[in-house]
Short mmCIF file of C-alpha atoms in Angstrom, two decimals:
data_model
loop_
_atom_site.label_atom_id
_atom_site.label_comp_id
_atom_site.label_asym_id
_atom_site.label_seq_id
_atom_site.Cartn_x
_atom_site.Cartn_y
_atom_site.Cartn_z
CA MET A 147 -21.04 6.04 3.26
CA ALA A 148 -18.98 5.62 6.39
CA ARG A 149 -20.02 2.00 6.58
CA THR A 150 -16.94 0.85 4.65
CA VAL A 151 -14.89 1.72 7.71
CA GLY A 152 -15.19 -0.32 10.91
CA SER A 153 -14.64 -4.05 10.68
CA SER A 154 -13.57 -3.83 7.04
CA GLY A 155 -11.14 -0.96 7.76
CA PRO A 156 -7.89 -2.86 7.24
CA LYS A 157 -9.30 -4.49 4.11
CA THR A 158 -10.34 -1.12 2.72
CA ALA A 159 -6.93 0.32 3.53
CA GLU A 160 -5.33 -2.57 1.64
CA ALA A 161 -7.67 -2.04 -1.33
CA ILE A 162 -6.78 1.66 -1.40
CA ARG A 163 -3.07 0.84 -1.39
CA ALA A 164 -3.46 -1.69 -4.19
CA ALA A 165 -5.52 0.73 -6.28
CA GLY A 166 -3.01 3.50 -5.54
CA ILE A 167 -0.13 1.35 -6.78
CA ARG A 168 -2.05 0.53 -9.96
CA LEU A 169 -3.01 4.13 -10.68
CA ILE A 170 0.43 5.58 -9.92
CA TYR A 171 2.00 2.89 -12.10
CA GLU A 172 -0.31 3.76 -14.99
CA HIS A 173 -0.49 7.54 -14.77
CA GLY A 174 2.33 8.74 -12.52
CA PHE A 175 1.89 10.06 -8.98
CA GLU A 176 1.24 13.69 -9.82
CA ALA A 177 -1.38 12.82 -12.40
CA MET A 178 -3.32 10.45 -10.12
CA SER A 179 -6.26 12.22 -8.52
CA LEU A 180 -7.80 11.26 -5.20
CA ARG A 181 -11.19 11.35 -6.91
CA GLN A 182 -9.95 8.67 -9.31
CA LEU A 183 -8.55 6.62 -6.43
CA ALA A 184 -11.79 6.86 -4.44
CA ALA A 185 -13.84 5.79 -7.47
CA GLU A 186 -11.54 2.81 -7.98
CA VAL A 187 -12.35 1.44 -4.51
CA GLY A 188 -15.98 2.58 -4.42
CA LEU A 189 -15.58 5.30 -1.78
CA GLN A 190 -16.51 8.97 -1.68
CA PRO A 191 -13.36 11.11 -2.07
CA GLY A 192 -13.97 12.54 1.43
CA SER A 193 -13.79 9.07 2.99
CA LEU A 194 -10.24 8.45 1.83
CA TYR A 195 -8.96 10.65 4.62
CA LYS A 196 -9.98 8.04 7.16
CA TYR A 197 -7.20 5.88 5.74
CA PHE A 198 -4.43 8.36 5.02
CA ASP A 199 -4.02 12.09 5.53
CA THR A 200 -2.60 13.14 2.19
CA LYS A 201 -1.75 11.73 -1.21
CA GLN A 202 1.88 12.16 -0.21
CA ASP A 203 1.33 9.91 2.81
CA LEU A 204 -0.07 7.21 0.56
CA LEU A 205 2.97 7.34 -1.74
CA PHE A 206 5.37 7.35 1.20
CA ASP A 207 3.55 4.41 2.75
CA ILE A 208 3.69 2.38 -0.48
CA VAL A 209 7.39 3.02 -1.02
CA ARG A 210 8.38 2.52 2.62
CA GLU A 211 6.49 -0.74 2.92
CA HIS A 212 8.19 -2.01 -0.24
CA LEU A 213 11.62 -1.23 1.19
CA GLU A 214 10.83 -2.68 4.64
CA ASP A 215 9.75 -5.87 2.95
CA LEU A 216 12.87 -5.95 0.76
CA LEU A 217 15.18 -5.42 3.76
CA ALA A 218 13.49 -8.11 5.84
CA LYS A 219 13.54 -10.66 3.02
CA ILE A 220 17.16 -10.13 1.96
CA ALA A 221 18.21 -10.73 5.57
CA ASP A 222 16.37 -14.07 5.44
CA ALA A 223 17.85 -14.95 2.05
CA LEU A 224 21.43 -14.42 3.25
CA ASP A 225 20.96 -15.91 6.70
CA GLY A 226 23.55 -18.58 7.43
CA ILE A 227 25.56 -18.07 4.21
CA VAL A 228 29.15 -17.11 4.99
CA ASP A 229 31.24 -17.41 1.81
CA PRO A 230 31.20 -14.08 -0.08
CA VAL A 231 30.72 -15.64 -3.52
CA ALA A 232 27.85 -17.73 -2.21
CA ARG A 233 26.41 -14.60 -0.59
CA LEU A 234 26.73 -12.72 -3.88
CA ALA A 235 24.92 -15.49 -5.73
CA ALA A 236 22.21 -15.59 -3.06
CA PHE A 237 21.80 -11.81 -3.15
CA ALA A 238 21.47 -11.79 -6.94
CA ALA A 239 19.02 -14.69 -6.95
CA PHE A 240 16.89 -13.10 -4.24
CA HIS A 241 16.81 -9.66 -5.88
CA LEU A 242 15.83 -11.16 -9.18
CA ARG A 243 13.05 -13.34 -7.85
CA TYR A 244 11.68 -10.46 -5.81
CA HIS A 245 11.66 -8.17 -8.84
CA MET A 246 10.00 -10.75 -11.05
CA THR A 247 6.98 -10.78 -8.76
CA LEU A 248 6.44 -7.24 -7.50
CA LYS A 249 6.94 -5.16 -10.61
CA SER A 250 4.64 -2.19 -10.07
CA ASN A 251 5.73 -1.56 -6.46
CA VAL A 252 9.34 -1.54 -7.57
CA TYR A 253 8.60 0.73 -10.49
CA ILE A 254 6.91 3.23 -8.21
CA ALA A 255 9.67 3.04 -5.61
CA ASN A 256 12.23 3.86 -8.29
CA MET A 257 10.30 6.31 -10.42
CA GLU A 258 8.45 8.35 -7.86
CA LEU A 259 11.36 9.19 -5.61
CA ARG A 260 11.03 12.55 -7.37
CA SER A 261 7.52 12.97 -5.94
CA LEU A 262 8.44 12.35 -2.30
CA GLU A 263 8.70 15.39 -0.07
CA PRO A 264 12.23 16.04 1.24
CA ASP A 265 11.78 14.45 4.70
CA ASN A 266 10.09 11.36 3.29
CA ARG A 267 12.62 11.14 0.52
CA ALA A 268 15.49 11.21 3.01
CA ILE A 269 13.97 8.27 4.91
CA ILE A 270 13.50 6.25 1.73
CA VAL A 271 16.95 7.06 0.40
CA ALA A 272 18.45 5.91 3.72
CA MET A 273 16.56 2.60 3.44
CA ARG A 274 17.75 2.11 -0.13
CA LYS A 275 21.29 2.77 1.04
CA ARG A 276 20.93 0.08 3.71
CA TYR A 277 19.92 -2.37 1.01
CA GLU A 278 22.73 -1.32 -1.33
CA ALA A 279 25.21 -1.52 1.56
CA ILE A 280 24.48 -5.23 1.93
CA LEU A 281 25.67 -5.85 -1.62
CA ILE A 282 28.60 -3.43 -1.29
CA ASP A 283 29.75 -5.27 1.85
CA ILE A 284 29.53 -8.63 0.09
CA LEU A 285 31.69 -7.33 -2.76
CA ARG A 286 34.14 -5.75 -0.34
CA GLU A 287 34.50 -8.98 1.64
CA GLY A 288 34.92 -10.97 -1.55
CA GLN A 289 37.58 -8.55 -2.77
CA ALA A 290 39.39 -8.72 0.58
CA ALA A 291 39.28 -12.53 0.51
CA GLY A 292 40.62 -12.57 -3.06
CA ALA A 293 37.48 -14.41 -4.18
CA LEU A 294 36.40 -11.78 -6.72
CA HIS A 295 37.43 -8.49 -8.33
CA ALA A 296 35.59 -5.38 -7.20
CA ALA A 297 38.07 -2.58 -6.81
CA GLU A 298 35.17 -0.13 -6.66
CA PRO A 299 32.52 -2.13 -4.80
CA ARG A 300 30.05 0.75 -4.58
CA VAL A 301 29.92 1.34 -8.33
CA ALA A 302 29.96 -2.38 -9.07
CA ALA A 303 27.01 -2.79 -6.69
CA PHE A 304 25.04 -0.05 -8.47
CA ALA A 305 25.73 -1.71 -11.83
CA ILE A 306 24.70 -5.14 -10.57
CA LEU A 307 21.52 -3.79 -8.96
CA ALA A 308 20.56 -1.98 -12.16
CA MET A 309 21.09 -5.14 -14.18
CA LEU A 310 18.98 -7.28 -11.87
CA THR A 311 16.22 -4.70 -11.41
CA GLY A 312 16.02 -4.38 -15.20
CA ILE A 313 14.10 -7.64 -15.31
CA CYS A 314 11.02 -5.66 -14.23
CA ASN A 315 11.01 -4.02 -17.68
CA TRP A 316 10.33 -7.15 -19.66
CA TYR A 317 9.68 -10.21 -17.48
CA ARG A 318 6.45 -12.04 -18.22
CA ALA A 319 5.43 -15.12 -16.24
CA ASP A 320 4.38 -16.77 -19.51
CA GLY A 321 7.69 -16.07 -21.28
CA PRO A 322 9.87 -18.81 -22.80
CA MET A 323 12.33 -19.02 -19.88
CA THR A 324 11.47 -20.19 -16.35
CA GLN A 325 12.31 -18.11 -13.29
CA ASP A 326 15.01 -20.64 -12.40
CA GLU A 327 16.61 -20.35 -15.84
CA LEU A 328 16.55 -16.57 -15.64
CA VAL A 329 18.09 -16.64 -12.17
CA THR A 330 20.90 -18.93 -13.37
CA LEU A 331 21.60 -16.73 -16.39
CA HIS A 332 21.75 -13.54 -14.32
CA VAL A 333 23.76 -15.03 -11.46
CA ASP A 334 26.31 -16.21 -14.04
CA LEU A 335 26.49 -12.68 -15.49
CA VAL A 336 27.01 -11.22 -12.02
CA LEU A 337 29.63 -13.74 -10.85
CA GLY A 338 31.45 -13.66 -14.19
CA GLY A 339 31.39 -9.87 -14.13
CA VAL A 340 33.41 -9.77 -10.94
CA GLY A 341 35.56 -12.73 -11.90
CA ALA A 342 34.09 -15.11 -9.33
CA LYS A 343 33.55 -18.78 -9.97
CA ARG A 344 30.09 -20.22 -9.51
CA GLN A 345 30.04 -22.79 -6.75
CA ALA A 346 27.63 -25.52 -5.82
CA VAL A 347 25.43 -23.16 -3.84
CA HIS A 348 21.78 -23.93 -3.57
CA LYS A 349 19.51 -22.51 -1.00
CA ALA A 350 15.80 -23.22 -0.83
CA GLY A 351 13.38 -20.32 -1.30
CA MET B 186 2.29 37.56 -29.18
CA ALA B 187 2.86 35.79 -32.48
CA ARG B 188 6.17 37.58 -32.85
CA THR B 189 8.10 34.71 -31.29
CA VAL B 190 7.41 32.74 -34.46
CA GLY B 191 9.04 33.71 -37.75
CA SER B 192 12.82 33.86 -37.91
CA SER B 193 13.14 32.54 -34.35
CA GLY B 194 10.76 29.63 -35.07
CA PRO B 195 13.31 26.82 -34.96
CA LYS B 196 14.88 28.32 -31.84
CA THR B 197 11.49 28.52 -30.16
CA ALA B 198 10.71 24.96 -31.15
CA GLU B 199 14.01 23.87 -29.58
CA ALA B 200 13.25 25.84 -26.41
CA ILE B 201 9.83 24.18 -26.17
CA ARG B 202 11.39 20.74 -26.55
CA ALA B 203 13.99 21.45 -23.88
CA ALA B 204 11.38 22.83 -21.48
CA GLY B 205 9.13 19.85 -22.25
CA ILE B 206 11.92 17.42 -21.39
CA ARG B 207 12.58 19.23 -18.12
CA LEU B 208 8.91 19.37 -17.10
CA ILE B 209 8.16 15.76 -18.03
CA TYR B 210 11.28 14.66 -16.17
CA GLU B 211 10.19 16.53 -13.05
CA HIS B 212 6.44 15.94 -13.02
CA GLY B 213 5.66 13.09 -15.41
CA PHE B 214 4.01 13.49 -18.80
CA GLU B 215 0.39 13.30 -17.69
CA ALA B 216 0.92 15.86 -14.96
CA MET B 217 2.65 18.40 -17.22
CA SER B 218 0.19 21.02 -18.47
CA LEU B 219 0.56 22.94 -21.71
CA ARG B 220 -0.08 26.11 -19.72
CA GLN B 221 2.98 25.31 -17.61
CA LEU B 222 5.04 24.55 -20.71
CA ALA B 223 3.98 27.79 -22.41
CA ALA B 224 4.84 29.82 -19.30
CA GLU B 225 8.26 28.16 -19.18
CA VAL B 226 9.15 29.47 -22.66
CA GLY B 227 7.29 32.77 -22.37
CA LEU B 228 4.52 31.99 -24.84
CA GLN B 229 0.74 32.14 -24.62
CA PRO B 230 -0.69 28.60 -24.35
CA GLY B 231 -2.49 29.14 -27.68
CA SER B 232 0.81 29.78 -29.48
CA LEU B 233 2.23 26.36 -28.66
CA TYR B 234 0.13 24.86 -31.41
CA LYS B 235 2.29 26.58 -34.02
CA TYR B 236 5.06 24.21 -32.97
CA PHE B 237 3.25 20.95 -32.31
CA ASP B 238 -0.35 19.79 -32.62
CA THR B 239 -0.81 17.96 -29.34
CA LYS B 240 1.02 17.21 -26.11
CA GLN B 241 1.24 13.63 -27.39
CA ASP B 242 3.09 14.85 -30.50
CA LEU B 243 5.62 16.62 -28.31
CA LEU B 244 6.30 13.48 -26.28
CA PHE B 245 6.53 11.32 -29.38
CA ASP B 246 8.91 13.82 -30.97
CA ILE B 247 11.18 13.88 -27.90
CA VAL B 248 11.36 10.10 -27.63
CA ARG B 249 11.74 9.49 -31.37
CA GLU B 250 14.52 12.02 -31.73
CA HIS B 251 16.36 10.41 -28.81
CA LEU B 252 16.18 7.00 -30.46
CA GLU B 253 17.14 8.30 -33.91
CA ASP B 254 20.20 9.89 -32.34
CA LEU B 255 21.07 6.72 -30.44
CA LEU B 256 20.78 4.56 -33.58
CA ALA B 257 22.89 6.91 -35.69
CA LYS B 258 25.62 7.19 -33.06
CA ILE B 259 25.91 3.48 -32.26
CA ALA B 260 26.43 2.81 -35.97
CA ASP B 261 29.32 5.28 -35.91
CA ALA B 262 30.76 3.79 -32.72
CA LEU B 263 30.87 0.27 -34.17
CA ASP B 264 31.96 1.25 -37.66
CA GLY B 265 35.03 -0.69 -38.75
CA ILE B 266 35.18 -2.96 -35.68
CA VAL B 267 34.90 -6.61 -36.67
CA ASP B 268 35.88 -8.79 -33.71
CA PRO B 269 32.77 -9.59 -31.61
CA VAL B 270 34.47 -9.01 -28.25
CA ALA B 271 35.83 -5.69 -29.45
CA ARG B 272 32.35 -4.81 -30.75
CA LEU B 273 30.83 -5.75 -27.38
CA ALA B 274 33.34 -3.52 -25.57
CA ALA B 275 32.68 -0.68 -28.01
CA PHE B 276 28.90 -1.05 -27.66
CA ALA B 277 29.11 -0.99 -23.86
CA ALA B 278 31.47 1.99 -23.83
CA PHE B 279 29.26 3.93 -26.26
CA HIS B 280 26.03 3.18 -24.40
CA LEU B 281 27.56 4.24 -21.12
CA ARG B 282 29.03 7.49 -22.38
CA TYR B 283 25.77 8.37 -24.11
CA HIS B 284 23.77 7.72 -20.96
CA MET B 285 26.13 9.74 -18.78
CA THR B 286 25.37 12.84 -20.81
CA LEU B 287 21.69 12.71 -21.76
CA LYS B 288 20.02 11.59 -18.59
CA SER B 289 16.61 13.26 -18.73
CA ASN B 290 15.92 12.32 -22.38
CA VAL B 291 16.73 8.72 -21.57
CA TYR B 292 14.60 8.77 -18.46
CA ILE B 293 11.63 10.05 -20.43
CA ALA B 294 12.16 7.56 -23.25
CA ASN B 295 12.09 4.73 -20.73
CA MET B 296 9.49 5.96 -18.29
CA GLU B 297 6.91 7.52 -20.56
CA LEU B 298 6.50 4.64 -22.97
CA ARG B 299 3.29 4.15 -20.98
CA SER B 300 2.06 7.59 -22.09
CA LEU B 301 2.56 7.07 -25.83
CA GLU B 302 -0.54 6.34 -27.88
CA PRO B 303 -0.56 2.85 -29.41
CA ASP B 304 0.62 3.84 -32.92
CA ASN B 305 3.41 6.04 -31.58
CA ARG B 306 4.36 3.44 -29.05
CA ALA B 307 4.67 0.79 -31.75
CA ILE B 308 7.07 2.99 -33.72
CA ILE B 309 9.21 3.66 -30.65
CA VAL B 310 9.22 0.03 -29.55
CA ALA B 311 10.38 -0.97 -33.04
CA MET B 312 13.24 1.55 -32.83
CA ARG B 313 14.26 0.25 -29.42
CA LYS B 314 14.22 -3.27 -30.83
CA ARG B 315 16.56 -2.20 -33.63
CA TYR B 316 18.97 -0.89 -31.02
CA GLU B 317 18.70 -4.00 -28.86
CA ALA B 318 19.15 -6.19 -31.94
CA ILE B 319 22.61 -4.69 -32.49
CA LEU B 320 23.74 -5.97 -29.10
CA ILE B 321 21.93 -9.29 -29.50
CA ASP B 322 23.71 -9.84 -32.83
CA ILE B 323 27.09 -9.04 -31.28
CA LEU B 324 26.48 -11.60 -28.54
CA ARG B 325 25.22 -14.17 -31.03
CA GLU B 326 28.30 -13.73 -33.25
CA GLY B 327 30.59 -13.94 -30.23
CA GLN B 328 28.87 -17.11 -29.08
CA ALA B 329 29.11 -18.62 -32.57
CA ALA B 330 32.81 -17.74 -32.73
CA GLY B 331 33.41 -19.27 -29.28
CA ALA B 332 34.67 -15.91 -28.06
CA LEU B 333 32.09 -15.55 -25.27
CA HIS B 334 29.22 -17.35 -23.54
CA ALA B 335 25.72 -16.12 -24.31
CA ALA B 336 23.45 -19.10 -24.72
CA GLU B 337 20.45 -16.75 -24.48
CA PRO B 338 21.73 -13.63 -26.25
CA ARG B 339 18.40 -11.80 -26.07
CA VAL B 340 18.10 -12.05 -22.31
CA ALA B 341 21.81 -11.36 -21.81
CA ALA B 342 21.43 -8.24 -23.97
CA PHE B 343 18.50 -7.00 -21.86
CA ALA B 344 20.52 -7.56 -18.69
CA ILE B 345 23.57 -5.76 -20.08
CA LEU B 346 21.49 -2.82 -21.34
CA ALA B 347 19.77 -2.47 -17.96
CA MET B 348 23.13 -2.48 -16.20
CA LEU B 349 24.61 0.17 -18.47
CA THR B 350 21.50 2.37 -18.53
CA GLY B 351 21.46 2.26 -14.73
CA ILE B 352 24.25 4.80 -14.68
CA CYS B 353 21.62 7.47 -15.37
CA ASN B 354 20.31 6.92 -11.83
CA TRP B 355 23.38 8.08 -10.00
CA TYR B 356 26.06 9.50 -12.31
CA ARG B 357 27.26 12.99 -11.45
CA ALA B 358 29.91 14.74 -13.53
CA ASP B 359 31.56 15.90 -10.29
CA GLY B 360 31.67 12.40 -8.75
CA PRO B 361 34.91 10.72 -7.61
CA MET B 362 35.39 8.55 -10.73
CA THR B 363 36.07 9.88 -14.23
CA GLN B 364 33.96 8.83 -17.23
CA ASP B 365 36.91 6.78 -18.48
CA GLU B 366 37.23 4.93 -15.17
CA LEU B 367 33.51 4.22 -15.12
CA VAL B 368 33.61 2.96 -18.70
CA THR B 369 36.50 0.60 -17.88
CA LEU B 370 34.73 -0.72 -14.79
CA HIS B 371 31.47 -1.39 -16.64
CA VAL B 372 33.11 -2.86 -19.75
CA ASP B 373 34.97 -5.28 -17.47
CA LEU B 374 31.68 -6.27 -15.81
CA VAL B 375 30.09 -6.85 -19.21
CA LEU B 376 32.97 -8.81 -20.73
CA GLY B 377 33.52 -10.82 -17.56
CA GLY B 378 29.81 -11.54 -17.36
CA VAL B 379 29.86 -13.33 -20.71
CA GLY B 380 33.26 -14.88 -20.08
CA ALA B 381 35.09 -12.79 -22.70
CA LYS B 382 38.63 -11.56 -22.25
CA ARG B 383 39.29 -7.86 -22.54
CA GLN B 384 41.57 -7.14 -25.47
CA ALA B 385 43.72 -4.20 -26.38
CA VAL B 386 40.85 -2.40 -28.04
CA HIS B 387 40.86 1.34 -28.07
CA LYS B 388 38.80 3.45 -30.34
CA ALA B 389 38.81 7.22 -30.25
CA GLY B 390 35.58 8.98 -29.27
#
């Protein structure tokens, strides 16, 4: 039984994470049992503890890794872009593309905040705030430069994030619009919303 | 034990619904037990069945009633408004105000679609589509009249609804901005997003 550990340890850990994401997405965190999770990856329930100490740790790990990834990738996406309107367009395009591909992780990160224990929750909330602050700063800079209207950048940022994240609810890779078309449509909604003019900004990625 | 039924039947049913909403909001539908729900309203678990047949019926009832209410109230909010931009502003203002007050019902209606059985789910999805269609039609009329830009009204409607519903995630009645200020900010984002000019449209309610 213990043979799954050892050289295949990291692979097993990854399989457990993936199965955990799937089960939490389908049933909710509280309803997911460790027995169910173990069965999903072909382990005995007792063996799961070689990979994580508690169910709570697994949830925390899934949500934290999602946010670490998001924070690293947004930094890349904005790297080298100076103009606030161009940064806003790049932020919106990045957020949208990211949320078209990682739907269940995002869903869990948003929905199961309620299931995180207070200390874990505080860490995750702080990471979310770091991400939100990037958009708030862009709006603030744009407002200061007279390039857009965002008298309340914090609230505008929340509204924009909700709009862009909403794509998780209905996006299908085989839908009638391409990812590029959806990005253009949403970036136009965002820029128009704050009264900014779209510029010739194209960044690979 | 059966004394709670009788003249207080409707009151008990209402208490069960309210407790159900609270418990599903906190724990998720699958994780909520009927034993927990019964304890919350001071009934024996066996007595719950006088009010609803299954846990699934309770969820369906909560979500359906939310959507019936939403559909009735949006009809009222738009009644007598003809101009598409004014209708768009009225739709956005209504949706926002509604979602600032009924957060947990909305959360459940969105999150626990996954927990509805196929037949129930189909009914709810059809009701949601009727609501979405109201906004899609407004955008389509505005586009046809040259009053706004919404080349893909369906996708634009999804984006706008996600943005407005997002207020459930953070709105607090004791926050720094009033409901009116938040409505103005969001309506401006919506109208700006589709390139429509805000008009002197004020409707009571």
